[in-house]
mmCIF file of C-alpha atoms in Angstrom:
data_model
loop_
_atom_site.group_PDB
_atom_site.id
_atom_site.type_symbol
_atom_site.label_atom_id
_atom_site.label_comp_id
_atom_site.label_asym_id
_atom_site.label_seq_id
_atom_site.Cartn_x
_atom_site.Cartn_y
_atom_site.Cartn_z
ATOM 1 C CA UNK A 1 60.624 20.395 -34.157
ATOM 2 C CA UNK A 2 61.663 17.018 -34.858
ATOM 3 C CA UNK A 3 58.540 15.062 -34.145
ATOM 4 C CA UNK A 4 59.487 11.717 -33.103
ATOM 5 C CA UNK A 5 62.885 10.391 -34.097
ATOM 6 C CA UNK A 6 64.295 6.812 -33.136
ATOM 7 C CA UNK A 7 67.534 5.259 -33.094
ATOM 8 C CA UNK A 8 69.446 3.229 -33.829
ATOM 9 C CA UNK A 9 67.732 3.221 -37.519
ATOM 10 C CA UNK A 10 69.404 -0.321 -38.048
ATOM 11 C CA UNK A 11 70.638 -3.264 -36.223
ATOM 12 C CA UNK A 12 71.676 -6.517 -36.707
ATOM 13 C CA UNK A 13 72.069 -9.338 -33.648
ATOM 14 C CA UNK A 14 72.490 -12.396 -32.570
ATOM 15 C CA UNK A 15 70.515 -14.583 -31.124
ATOM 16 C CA UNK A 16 71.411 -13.977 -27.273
ATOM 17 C CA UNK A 17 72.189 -10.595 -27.308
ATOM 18 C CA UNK A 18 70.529 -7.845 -25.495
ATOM 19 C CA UNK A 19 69.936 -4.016 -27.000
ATOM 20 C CA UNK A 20 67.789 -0.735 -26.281
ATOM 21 C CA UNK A 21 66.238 1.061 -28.709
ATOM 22 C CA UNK A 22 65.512 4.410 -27.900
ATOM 23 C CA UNK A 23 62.735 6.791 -28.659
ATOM 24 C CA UNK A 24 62.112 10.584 -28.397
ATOM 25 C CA UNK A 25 59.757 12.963 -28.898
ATOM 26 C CA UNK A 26 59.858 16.835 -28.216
ATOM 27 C CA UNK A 27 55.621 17.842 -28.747
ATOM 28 C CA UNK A 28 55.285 17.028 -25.099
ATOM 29 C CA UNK A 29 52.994 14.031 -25.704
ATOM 30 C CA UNK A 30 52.095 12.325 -22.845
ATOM 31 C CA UNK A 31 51.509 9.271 -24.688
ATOM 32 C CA UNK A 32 54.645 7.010 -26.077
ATOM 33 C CA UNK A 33 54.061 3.635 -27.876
ATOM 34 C CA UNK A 34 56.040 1.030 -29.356
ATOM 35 C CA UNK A 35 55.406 -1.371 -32.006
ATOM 36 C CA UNK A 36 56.092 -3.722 -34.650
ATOM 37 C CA UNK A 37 55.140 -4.352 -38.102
ATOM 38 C CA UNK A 38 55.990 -7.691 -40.021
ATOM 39 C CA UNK A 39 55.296 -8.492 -43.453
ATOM 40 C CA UNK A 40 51.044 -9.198 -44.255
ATOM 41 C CA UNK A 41 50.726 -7.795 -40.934
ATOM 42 C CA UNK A 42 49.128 -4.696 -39.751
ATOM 43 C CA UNK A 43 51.051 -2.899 -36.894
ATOM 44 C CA UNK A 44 50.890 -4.762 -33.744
ATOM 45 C CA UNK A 45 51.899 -2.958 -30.172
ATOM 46 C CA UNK A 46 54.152 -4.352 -27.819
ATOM 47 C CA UNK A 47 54.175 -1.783 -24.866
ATOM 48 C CA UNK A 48 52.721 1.421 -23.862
ATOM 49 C CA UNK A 49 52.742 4.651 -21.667
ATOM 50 C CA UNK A 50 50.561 7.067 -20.608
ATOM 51 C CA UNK A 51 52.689 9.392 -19.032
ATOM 52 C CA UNK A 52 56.220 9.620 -17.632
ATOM 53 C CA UNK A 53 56.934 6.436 -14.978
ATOM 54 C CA UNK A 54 54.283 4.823 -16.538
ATOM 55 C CA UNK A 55 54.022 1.474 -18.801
ATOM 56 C CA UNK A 56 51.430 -1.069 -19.438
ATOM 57 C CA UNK A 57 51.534 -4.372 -22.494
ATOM 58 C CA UNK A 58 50.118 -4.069 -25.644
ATOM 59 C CA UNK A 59 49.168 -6.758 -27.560
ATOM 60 C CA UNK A 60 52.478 -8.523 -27.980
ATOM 61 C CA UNK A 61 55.170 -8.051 -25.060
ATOM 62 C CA UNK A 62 56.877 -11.150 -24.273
ATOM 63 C CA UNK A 63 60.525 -10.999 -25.032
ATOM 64 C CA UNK A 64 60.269 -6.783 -24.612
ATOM 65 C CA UNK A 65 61.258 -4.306 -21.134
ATOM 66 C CA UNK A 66 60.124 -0.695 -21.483
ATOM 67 C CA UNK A 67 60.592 2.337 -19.517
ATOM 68 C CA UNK A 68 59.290 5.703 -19.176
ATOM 69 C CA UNK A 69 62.231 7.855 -16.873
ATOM 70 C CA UNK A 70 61.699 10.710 -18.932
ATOM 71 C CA UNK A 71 58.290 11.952 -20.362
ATOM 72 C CA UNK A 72 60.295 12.571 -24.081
ATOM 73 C CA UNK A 73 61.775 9.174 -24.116
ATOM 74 C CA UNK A 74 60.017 5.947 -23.720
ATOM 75 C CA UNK A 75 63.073 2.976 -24.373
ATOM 76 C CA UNK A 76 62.412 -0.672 -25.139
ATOM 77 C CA UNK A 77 64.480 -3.544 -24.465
ATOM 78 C CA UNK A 78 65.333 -6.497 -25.542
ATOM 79 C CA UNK A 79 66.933 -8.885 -23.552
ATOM 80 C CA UNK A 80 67.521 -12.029 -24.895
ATOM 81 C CA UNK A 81 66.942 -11.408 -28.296
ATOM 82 C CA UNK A 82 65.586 -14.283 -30.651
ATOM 83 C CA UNK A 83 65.247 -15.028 -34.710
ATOM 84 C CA UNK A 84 61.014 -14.231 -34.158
ATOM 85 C CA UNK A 85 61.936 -10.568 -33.256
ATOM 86 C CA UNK A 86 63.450 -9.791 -36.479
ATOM 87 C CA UNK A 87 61.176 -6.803 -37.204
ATOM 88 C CA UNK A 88 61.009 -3.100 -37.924
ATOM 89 C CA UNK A 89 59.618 -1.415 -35.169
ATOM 90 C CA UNK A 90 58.104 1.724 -35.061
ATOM 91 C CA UNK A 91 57.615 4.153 -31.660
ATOM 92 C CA UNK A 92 54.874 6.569 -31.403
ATOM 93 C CA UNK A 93 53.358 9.148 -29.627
ATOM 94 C CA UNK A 94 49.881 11.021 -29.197
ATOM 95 C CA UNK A 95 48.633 14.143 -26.926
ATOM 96 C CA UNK A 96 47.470 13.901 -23.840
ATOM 97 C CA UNK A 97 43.574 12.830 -23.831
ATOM 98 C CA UNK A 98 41.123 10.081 -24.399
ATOM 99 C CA UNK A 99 38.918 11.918 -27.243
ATOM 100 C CA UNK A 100 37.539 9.745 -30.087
ATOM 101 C CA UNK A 101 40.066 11.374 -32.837
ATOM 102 C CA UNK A 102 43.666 10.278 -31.509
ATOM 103 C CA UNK A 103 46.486 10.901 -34.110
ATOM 104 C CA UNK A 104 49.794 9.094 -34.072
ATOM 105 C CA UNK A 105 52.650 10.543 -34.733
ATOM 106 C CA UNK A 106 55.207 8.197 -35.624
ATOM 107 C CA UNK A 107 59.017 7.821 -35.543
ATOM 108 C CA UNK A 108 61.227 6.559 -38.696
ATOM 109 C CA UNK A 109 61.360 3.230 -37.441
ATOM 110 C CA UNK A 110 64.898 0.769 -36.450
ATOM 111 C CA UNK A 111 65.291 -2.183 -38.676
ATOM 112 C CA UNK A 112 65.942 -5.298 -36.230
ATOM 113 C CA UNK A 113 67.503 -7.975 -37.782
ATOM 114 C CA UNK A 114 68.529 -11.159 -35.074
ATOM 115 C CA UNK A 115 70.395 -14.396 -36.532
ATOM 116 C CA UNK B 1 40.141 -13.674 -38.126
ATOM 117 C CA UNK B 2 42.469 -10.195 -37.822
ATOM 118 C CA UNK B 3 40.265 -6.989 -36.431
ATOM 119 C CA UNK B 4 40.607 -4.755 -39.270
ATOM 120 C CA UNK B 5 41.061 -6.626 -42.964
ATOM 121 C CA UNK B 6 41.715 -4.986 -45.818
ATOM 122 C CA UNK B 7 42.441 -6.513 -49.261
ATOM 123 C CA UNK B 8 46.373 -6.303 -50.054
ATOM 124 C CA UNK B 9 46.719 -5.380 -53.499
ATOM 125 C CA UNK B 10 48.951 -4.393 -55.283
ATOM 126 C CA UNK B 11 46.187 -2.405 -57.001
ATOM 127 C CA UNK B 12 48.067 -1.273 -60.227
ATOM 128 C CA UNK B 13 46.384 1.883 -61.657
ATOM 129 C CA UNK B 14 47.304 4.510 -64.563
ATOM 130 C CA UNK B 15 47.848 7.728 -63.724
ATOM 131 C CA UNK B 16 44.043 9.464 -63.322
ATOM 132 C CA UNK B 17 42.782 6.551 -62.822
ATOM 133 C CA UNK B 18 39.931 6.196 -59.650
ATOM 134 C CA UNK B 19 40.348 3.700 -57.029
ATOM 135 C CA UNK B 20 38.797 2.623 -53.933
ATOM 136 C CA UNK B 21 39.791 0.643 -51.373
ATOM 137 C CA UNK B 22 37.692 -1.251 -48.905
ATOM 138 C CA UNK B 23 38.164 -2.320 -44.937
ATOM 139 C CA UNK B 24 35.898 -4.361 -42.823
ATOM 140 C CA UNK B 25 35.994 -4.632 -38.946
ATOM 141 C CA UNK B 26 34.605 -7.016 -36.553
ATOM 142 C CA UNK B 27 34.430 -4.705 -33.414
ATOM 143 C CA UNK B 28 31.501 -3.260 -33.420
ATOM 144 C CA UNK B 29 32.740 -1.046 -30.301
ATOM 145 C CA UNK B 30 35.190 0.580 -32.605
ATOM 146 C CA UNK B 31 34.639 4.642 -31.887
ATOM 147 C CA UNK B 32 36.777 6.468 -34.337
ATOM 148 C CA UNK B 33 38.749 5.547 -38.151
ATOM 149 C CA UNK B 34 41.231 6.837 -39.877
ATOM 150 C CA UNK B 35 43.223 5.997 -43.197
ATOM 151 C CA UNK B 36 46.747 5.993 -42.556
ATOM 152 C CA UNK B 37 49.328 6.048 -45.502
ATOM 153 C CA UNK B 38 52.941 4.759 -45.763
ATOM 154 C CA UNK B 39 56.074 4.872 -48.208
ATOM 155 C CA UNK B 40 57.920 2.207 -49.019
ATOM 156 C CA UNK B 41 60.385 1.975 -46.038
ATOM 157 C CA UNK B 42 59.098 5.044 -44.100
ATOM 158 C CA UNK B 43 56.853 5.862 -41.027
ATOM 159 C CA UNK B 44 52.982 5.485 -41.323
ATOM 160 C CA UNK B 45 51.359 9.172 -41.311
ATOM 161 C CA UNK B 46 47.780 10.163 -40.821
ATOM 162 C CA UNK B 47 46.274 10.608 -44.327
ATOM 163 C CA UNK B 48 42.695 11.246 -43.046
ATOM 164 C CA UNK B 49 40.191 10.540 -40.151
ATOM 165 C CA UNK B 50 36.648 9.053 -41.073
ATOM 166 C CA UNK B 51 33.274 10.456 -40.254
ATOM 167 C CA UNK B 52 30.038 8.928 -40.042
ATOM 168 C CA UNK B 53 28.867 11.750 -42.254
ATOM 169 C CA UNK B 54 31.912 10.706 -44.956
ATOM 170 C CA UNK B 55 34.249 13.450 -45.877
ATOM 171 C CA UNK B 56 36.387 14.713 -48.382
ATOM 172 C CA UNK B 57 40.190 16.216 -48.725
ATOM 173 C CA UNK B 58 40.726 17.482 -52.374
ATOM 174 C CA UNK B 59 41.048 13.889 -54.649
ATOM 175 C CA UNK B 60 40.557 11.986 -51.288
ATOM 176 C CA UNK B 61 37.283 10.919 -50.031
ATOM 177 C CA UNK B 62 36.922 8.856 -47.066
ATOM 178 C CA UNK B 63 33.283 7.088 -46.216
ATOM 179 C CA UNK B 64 31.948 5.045 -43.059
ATOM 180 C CA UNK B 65 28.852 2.378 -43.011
ATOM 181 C CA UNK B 66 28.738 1.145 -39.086
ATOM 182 C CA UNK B 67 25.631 -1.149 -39.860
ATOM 183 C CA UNK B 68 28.062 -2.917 -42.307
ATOM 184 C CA UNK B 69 30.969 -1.655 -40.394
ATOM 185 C CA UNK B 70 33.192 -1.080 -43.597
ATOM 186 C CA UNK B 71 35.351 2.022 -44.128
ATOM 187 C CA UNK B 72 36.312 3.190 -47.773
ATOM 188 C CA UNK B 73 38.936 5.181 -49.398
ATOM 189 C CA UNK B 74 38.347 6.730 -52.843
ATOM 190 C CA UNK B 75 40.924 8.293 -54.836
ATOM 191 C CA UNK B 76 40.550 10.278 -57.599
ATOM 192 C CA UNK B 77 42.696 11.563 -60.859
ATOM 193 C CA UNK B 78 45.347 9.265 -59.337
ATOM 194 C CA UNK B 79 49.001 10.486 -59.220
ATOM 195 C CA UNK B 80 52.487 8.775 -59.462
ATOM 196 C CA UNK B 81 52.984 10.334 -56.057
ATOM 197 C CA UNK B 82 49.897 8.611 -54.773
ATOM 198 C CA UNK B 83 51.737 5.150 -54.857
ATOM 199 C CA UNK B 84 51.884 3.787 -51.442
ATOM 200 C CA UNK B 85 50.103 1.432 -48.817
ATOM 201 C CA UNK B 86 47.172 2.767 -47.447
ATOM 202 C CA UNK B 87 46.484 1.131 -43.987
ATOM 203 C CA UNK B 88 43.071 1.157 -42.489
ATOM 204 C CA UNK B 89 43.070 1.827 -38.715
ATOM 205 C CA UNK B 90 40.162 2.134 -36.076
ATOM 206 C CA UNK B 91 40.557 3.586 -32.698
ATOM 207 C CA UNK B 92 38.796 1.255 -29.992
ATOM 208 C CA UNK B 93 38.703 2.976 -26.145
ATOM 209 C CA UNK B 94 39.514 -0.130 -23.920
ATOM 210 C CA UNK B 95 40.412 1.048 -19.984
ATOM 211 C CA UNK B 96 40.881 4.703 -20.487
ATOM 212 C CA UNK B 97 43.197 4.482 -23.640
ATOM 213 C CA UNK B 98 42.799 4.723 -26.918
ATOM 214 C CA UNK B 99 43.948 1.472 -29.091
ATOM 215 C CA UNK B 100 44.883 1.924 -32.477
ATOM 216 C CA UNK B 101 43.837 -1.400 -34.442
ATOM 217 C CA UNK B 102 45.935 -1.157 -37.967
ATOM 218 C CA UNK B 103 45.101 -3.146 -41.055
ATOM 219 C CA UNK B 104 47.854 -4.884 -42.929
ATOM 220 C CA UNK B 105 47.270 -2.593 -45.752
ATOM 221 C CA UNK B 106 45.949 -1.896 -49.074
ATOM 222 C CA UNK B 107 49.232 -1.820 -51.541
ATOM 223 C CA UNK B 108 48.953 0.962 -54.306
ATOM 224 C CA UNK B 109 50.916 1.492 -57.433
ATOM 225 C CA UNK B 110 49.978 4.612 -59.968
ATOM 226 C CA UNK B 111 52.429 4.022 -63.981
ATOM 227 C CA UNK B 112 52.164 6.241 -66.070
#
């Protein structure tokens, strides 16, 4: 198994530009999260899903798009992208249920980099 | 003031050395804990979950206090391969889903 495994692992834009990053997982999770992590900052999350054709906003989603076609892939998008998004962000995923001990499993993580 | 806050280091220990870290958070509906750890440059993994009762994993000893609601992480006999950020995280249910809360991180360093 691969776990979780995101790409690209590195990107550089500029400000403007649009990009997807794309993440997969193949433990049949129904759970897929995205997030970022910033320097003196714990993680923060910018979208989630709870199953496949579903999304909701985490704590931080202006500026992001995600979707959910497939239940192994959960994509986010940036659109417009801007200097404040420089980031590394990290995708997740977690079984299905709502139990009190809920391990993350987490991808490598795609450097962002926008100028 | 942040959720979860941890101290962030660097705590800079000799090898064998004991250290503990400490996390405080302010939601007193938090249900579940954990201690996550990550490399320098790599994923965060699940190092251990917390439980009320405290627990242990060989040098690793994880303890809860809800009335104070601080979570510790002890380490002991300290290893060069134990060097890495320990992040505190608590699970909070909020509408059916489980919200993982991270800390910003303890930063450890084991010399020899």
């Amino acid at each position: 198994n691969a776990g979780v495994t995101q790409t690209p692992k590195f990107r550089v834009l500029k400000t403007g530009q649009s990009m997807t990053l794309l993440c997969a997982q193949d433990m049949n999770h129904e759970y897929m999260y995205w997030y970022r992590q910033d320097p003196g900052m714990g993680l923060r999350l910018i979208h989630y899903s709870v199953g496949e054709g579903t999304t909701a906003k985490g704590e931080v989603p202006d500026g992001y798009n995600v979707s959910r076609l497939k239940k192994q892939n959960f994509l986010l998008g940036l659109e417009s992208a801007a200097p404040s998004q420089t980031s590394v962000y990290f995708c997740a995923s977690s079984p299905l249920g709502t139990g009190a001990y809920n391990e993350q499993f987490f991808g490598p993580g795609t450097r962002l980099t926008v100028l | 003031r942040k959720e979860v806050e941890q101290d962030p280091g660097p705590f800079n220990v000799p090898e064998g050395a004991t250290v503990a870290f400490n996390c405080t958070y302010s939601n007193s509906a938090s249900q579940s804990f954990f201690w996550y750890r990550q490399d320098c440059r790599k994923e965060p993994k699940l190092l251990m979950s917390v439980y009320s009762s405290g627990n242990e994993d060989g040098r690793f000893t994880a303890q809860l206090n809800r009335a104070s609601q601080y979570i510790s992480l002890l380490i002991r006999d300290s290893k060069l391969s134990d060097s890495a950020t320990y992040l505190c995280v608590v699970n909070r249910e909020t509408g059916g889903y489980n919200k993982l809360i991270f800390g910003a991180g303890t930063r450890l360093a084991v010399h020899p």
